[in-house]
Amino acid sequence: MAGFREECGVVGVMGDPEAAKLIYLGLYALQHRGQEAAGIVTMDPQGEFHGHKAFGLVGDGFTKDILAKLDGSTGIGHNRYSTSGASRMVQNIQPFSFKTQLGPVAIAHNGNLTNADQLRQELEAHGSIFQSTSDTEVFMHLIARSDKDQLLDRIVEAMKKVKGAYSLVLLTKDRLFALRDPYGFRPLVMGRRGPAVVVASETCALELIDADIEREIAPGEIVEIFPDGFAKSYFPVQSPRKAFCSFEPIYFARPDSQIFGEEIYNLRKKMGAILAREAHVEADVVIAVPDSGVPMALGYAAEAGLPLELGLVRNHYVGRTFIEPSQSIRDFGVKLKLNPVGSSLRDKRVIVVDDSLVRGTTSVKILRMIRKAGAKEIHMRLGSPPITHSCYFGVDTPERGQLLAAQRNVEEIRDFIGADTLAFLSTKGLREALGSNNCNNYCYGCFNGDYPEDPCRPIPPQPTDKTGGPGLKAGF
């Protein structure tokens, strides 16, 4: 898998004296959802925000001394992988914090507002001045400029104006709000750790901090969480359907998480088993492209009755900033991340299972490496249908012109990547894996262009160094 990027991860904690440390651990568990930057904001007993933001991984940007300065029993955190807004601007690192007429507010968001550009222009026309290029700040300006007397009513008003995907946590002096868009594109779950309430993008974050998983926050729901742990729900916005992102179970979510009512590991194994039934080929061994392809390969091998071998070893310590030194060493970047196990591949007919294919350039290098290691035949199997359309709902995807399956048929793709045979999981097979009771609740737009709402892709405005604006003063 190369080309689709993780979106973001959010965590919120209400009512624990070690809130900052719990948020840090939660973000650590959600590191797969964003490795570009991380931030934590806490609220101290005097009603003041404390925060820290840093580029890179959570473990690199937050030390013990930094966490000790993040005072308070309530806070929110965010892992960033930019889907809108310039990526290397510190102003775009969330959570954002502001002072409004109703007091201080901090916000962190996973998703993408498809009408953010339009709303931003309208807000700027009425005097708003933005300090970042992130669509998340649009949500905050809508809240700040509202004439409603209660914050909850302002949030509801903003929800009725924005379109697209958002799983969002919002922190005030005495409350924590968690809300999800009416389609439920992105996951958001809630749990409890003693008297404290915790919300996060995935259950793996709750499990790491020993929080009991309570439930998913429903599409279109606002949960208002009070210091004593009481949580009140509201459903101000309804949608005609649910539209869970189908790439969450295919690739984004951690396999040990439970989202959209399912355990991801089991879903991926089902995808692999169905793929084996749909497109099996005579072979000697099955291998996975680690890590996301492993559960699918397990399912494929079990269904096909073939041994599953470790054919590619992943180096987990490769940073994301590596630059290839020269074009002449074409496979160097991939070799830093993956290396073949010769004894598993030499003189064998190999089935290579991966979760998906986007641009295809990484697959070319991987298959070339496997063939050089001595594989006699290479049969590529993908655990998702061909990706033919871009996503506009919180996933950083290439434009359609860069999607290989949008430009070439299966045989042409097979020839391009250098496989002896190639097959994708069918859309019917994907729906079967997701289950007859749940498959209609998913969005398949990246496979068929059928989006639940019109994806007016936002055009990010030019960066600005201005801050503040009517009704809204920038925080730290």
PDB file of N, CA, C and O in Angstrom, residues 41-64:
ATOM      1  N   VAL A  41      -3.492  19.532  24.595  1.00  0.00           N
ATOM      2  CA  VAL A  41      -3.943  20.711  25.341  1.00  0.00           C
ATOM      3  C   VAL A  41      -4.690  20.219  26.576  1.00  0.00           C
ATOM      4  O   VAL A  41      -5.559  19.343  26.469  1.00  0.00           O
ATOM      5  N   THR A  42      -4.355  20.777  27.744  1.00  0.00           N
ATOM      6  CA  THR A  42      -5.067  20.453  28.974  1.00  0.00           C
ATOM      7  C   THR A  42      -5.635  21.728  29.591  1.00  0.00           C
ATOM      8  O   THR A  42      -5.200  22.844  29.286  1.00  0.00           O
ATOM      9  N   MET A  43      -6.601  21.548  30.471  1.00  0.00           N
ATOM     10  CA  MET A  43      -7.236  22.663  31.180  1.00  0.00           C
ATOM     11  C   MET A  43      -6.951  22.516  32.674  1.00  0.00           C
ATOM     12  O   MET A  43      -7.269  21.482  33.269  1.00  0.00           O
ATOM     13  N   ASP A  44      -6.335  23.537  33.275  1.00  0.00           N
ATOM     14  CA  ASP A  44      -6.001  23.438  34.691  1.00  0.00           C
ATOM     15  C   ASP A  44      -7.189  23.889  35.553  1.00  0.00           C
ATOM     16  O   ASP A  44      -8.197  24.403  35.036  1.00  0.00           O
ATOM     17  N   PRO A  45      -7.121  23.692  36.872  1.00  0.00           N
ATOM     18  CA  PRO A  45      -8.257  24.037  37.745  1.00  0.00           C
ATOM     19  C   PRO A  45      -8.624  25.523  37.716  1.00  0.00           C
ATOM     20  O   PRO A  45      -9.739  25.886  38.094  1.00  0.00           O
ATOM     21  N   GLN A  46      -7.697  26.385  37.293  1.00  0.00           N
ATOM     22  CA  GLN A  46      -7.978  27.820  37.238  1.00  0.00           C
ATOM     23  C   GLN A  46      -8.615  28.232  35.901  1.00  0.00           C
ATOM     24  O   GLN A  46      -8.874  29.416  35.665  1.00  0.00           O
ATOM     25  N   GLY A  47      -8.855  27.259  35.028  1.00  0.00           N
ATOM     26  CA  GLY A  47      -9.485  27.563  33.753  1.00  0.00           C
ATOM     27  C   GLY A  47      -8.530  28.053  32.686  1.00  0.00           C
ATOM     28  O   GLY A  47      -8.945  28.733  31.743  1.00  0.00           O
ATOM     29  N   GLU A  48      -7.243  27.714  32.811  1.00  0.00           N
ATOM     30  CA  GLU A  48      -6.244  28.120  31.835  1.00  0.00           C
ATOM     31  C   GLU A  48      -5.775  26.906  31.030  1.00  0.00           C
ATOM     32  O   GLU A  48      -5.599  25.817  31.571  1.00  0.00           O
ATOM     33  N   PHE A  49      -5.554  27.134  29.735  1.00  0.00           N
ATOM     34  CA  PHE A  49      -5.030  26.082  28.871  1.00  0.00           C
ATOM     35  C   PHE A  49      -3.520  25.945  29.031  1.00  0.00           C
ATOM     36  O   PHE A  49      -2.800  26.937  29.220  1.00  0.00           O
ATOM     37  N   HIS A  50      -3.052  24.704  28.935  1.00  0.00           N
ATOM     38  CA  HIS A  50      -1.625  24.408  28.822  1.00  0.00           C
ATOM     39  C   HIS A  50      -1.473  23.486  27.617  1.00  0.00           C
ATOM     40  O   HIS A  50      -2.255  22.541  27.452  1.00  0.00           O
ATOM     41  N   GLY A  51      -0.482  23.737  26.794  1.00  0.00           N
ATOM     42  CA  GLY A  51      -0.367  22.921  25.604  1.00  0.00           C
ATOM     43  C   GLY A  51       1.047  22.788  25.098  1.00  0.00           C
ATOM     44  O   GLY A  51       1.938  23.575  25.441  1.00  0.00           O
ATOM     45  N   HIS A  52       1.230  21.771  24.277  1.00  0.00           N
ATOM     46  CA  HIS A  52       2.510  21.553  23.612  1.00  0.00           C
ATOM     47  C   HIS A  52       2.242  20.899  22.272  1.00  0.00           C
ATOM     48  O   HIS A  52       1.387  20.002  22.159  1.00  0.00           O
ATOM     49  N   LYS A  53       2.966  21.350  21.244  1.00  0.00           N
ATOM     50  CA  LYS A  53       2.849  20.791  19.907  1.00  0.00           C
ATOM     51  C   LYS A  53       4.240  20.522  19.366  1.00  0.00           C
ATOM     52  O   LYS A  53       5.189  21.259  19.664  1.00  0.00           O
ATOM     53  N   ALA A  54       4.372  19.482  18.555  1.00  0.00           N
ATOM     54  CA  ALA A  54       5.683  19.147  18.013  1.00  0.00           C
ATOM     55  C   ALA A  54       5.520  18.376  16.713  1.00  0.00           C
ATOM     56  O   ALA A  54       4.598  17.576  16.568  1.00  0.00           O
ATOM     57  N   PHE A  55       6.427  18.627  15.777  1.00  0.00           N
ATOM     58  CA  PHE A  55       6.467  17.816  14.576  1.00  0.00           C
ATOM     59  C   PHE A  55       7.061  16.451  14.900  1.00  0.00           C
ATOM     60  O   PHE A  55       7.855  16.288  15.814  1.00  0.00           O
ATOM     61  N   GLY A  56       6.653  15.455  14.146  1.00  0.00           N
ATOM     62  CA  GLY A  56       7.199  14.116  14.312  1.00  0.00           C
ATOM     63  C   GLY A  56       6.341  13.222  15.183  1.00  0.00           C
ATOM     64  O   GLY A  56       5.155  13.496  15.426  1.00  0.00           O
ATOM     65  N   LEU A  57       6.940  12.157  15.675  1.00  0.00           N
ATOM     66  CA  LEU A  57       6.221  11.152  16.443  1.00  0.00           C
ATOM     67  C   LEU A  57       5.954  11.621  17.871  1.00  0.00           C
ATOM     68  O   LEU A  57       6.670  12.467  18.413  1.00  0.00           O
ATOM     69  N   VAL A  58       4.927  11.030  18.464  1.00  0.00           N
ATOM     70  CA  VAL A  58       4.539  11.406  19.826  1.00  0.00           C
ATOM     71  C   VAL A  58       5.693  11.200  20.799  1.00  0.00           C
ATOM     72  O   VAL A  58       5.992  12.066  21.627  1.00  0.00           O
ATOM     73  N   GLY A  59       6.353  10.056  20.701  1.00  0.00           N
ATOM     74  CA  GLY A  59       7.429   9.741  21.625  1.00  0.00           C
ATOM     75  C   GLY A  59       8.620  10.667  21.506  1.00  0.00           C
ATOM     76  O   GLY A  59       9.390  10.828  22.465  1.00  0.00           O
ATOM     77  N   ASP A  60       8.785  11.297  20.354  1.00  0.00           N
ATOM     78  CA  ASP A  60       9.899  12.225  20.159  1.00  0.00           C
ATOM     79  C   ASP A  60       9.556  13.633  20.624  1.00  0.00           C
ATOM     80  O   ASP A  60      10.432  14.377  21.073  1.00  0.00           O
ATOM     81  N   GLY A  61       8.292  14.012  20.499  1.00  0.00           N
ATOM     82  CA  GLY A  61       7.903  15.392  20.772  1.00  0.00           C
ATOM     83  C   GLY A  61       7.478  15.670  22.194  1.00  0.00           C
ATOM     84  O   GLY A  61       7.361  16.836  22.589  1.00  0.00           O
ATOM     85  N   PHE A  62       7.229  14.614  22.990  1.00  0.00           N
ATOM     86  CA  PHE A  62       6.735  14.801  24.356  1.00  0.00           C
ATOM     87  C   PHE A  62       7.628  14.058  25.338  1.00  0.00           C
ATOM     88  O   PHE A  62       7.670  12.825  25.353  1.00  0.00           O
ATOM     89  N   THR A  63       8.342  14.805  26.151  1.00  0.00           N
ATOM     90  CA  THR A  63       9.188  14.229  27.186  1.00  0.00           C
ATOM     91  C   THR A  63       8.453  14.220  28.520  1.00  0.00           C
ATOM     92  O   THR A  63       7.376  14.818  28.666  1.00  0.00           O
ATOM     93  N   LYS A  64       9.059  13.582  29.484  1.00  0.00           N
ATOM     94  CA  LYS A  64       8.481  13.537  30.828  1.00  0.00           C
ATOM     95  C   LYS A  64       8.326  14.941  31.399  1.00  0.00           C
ATOM     96  O   LYS A  64       7.312  15.263  32.034  1.00  0.00           O
TER      97      LYS A  64
END
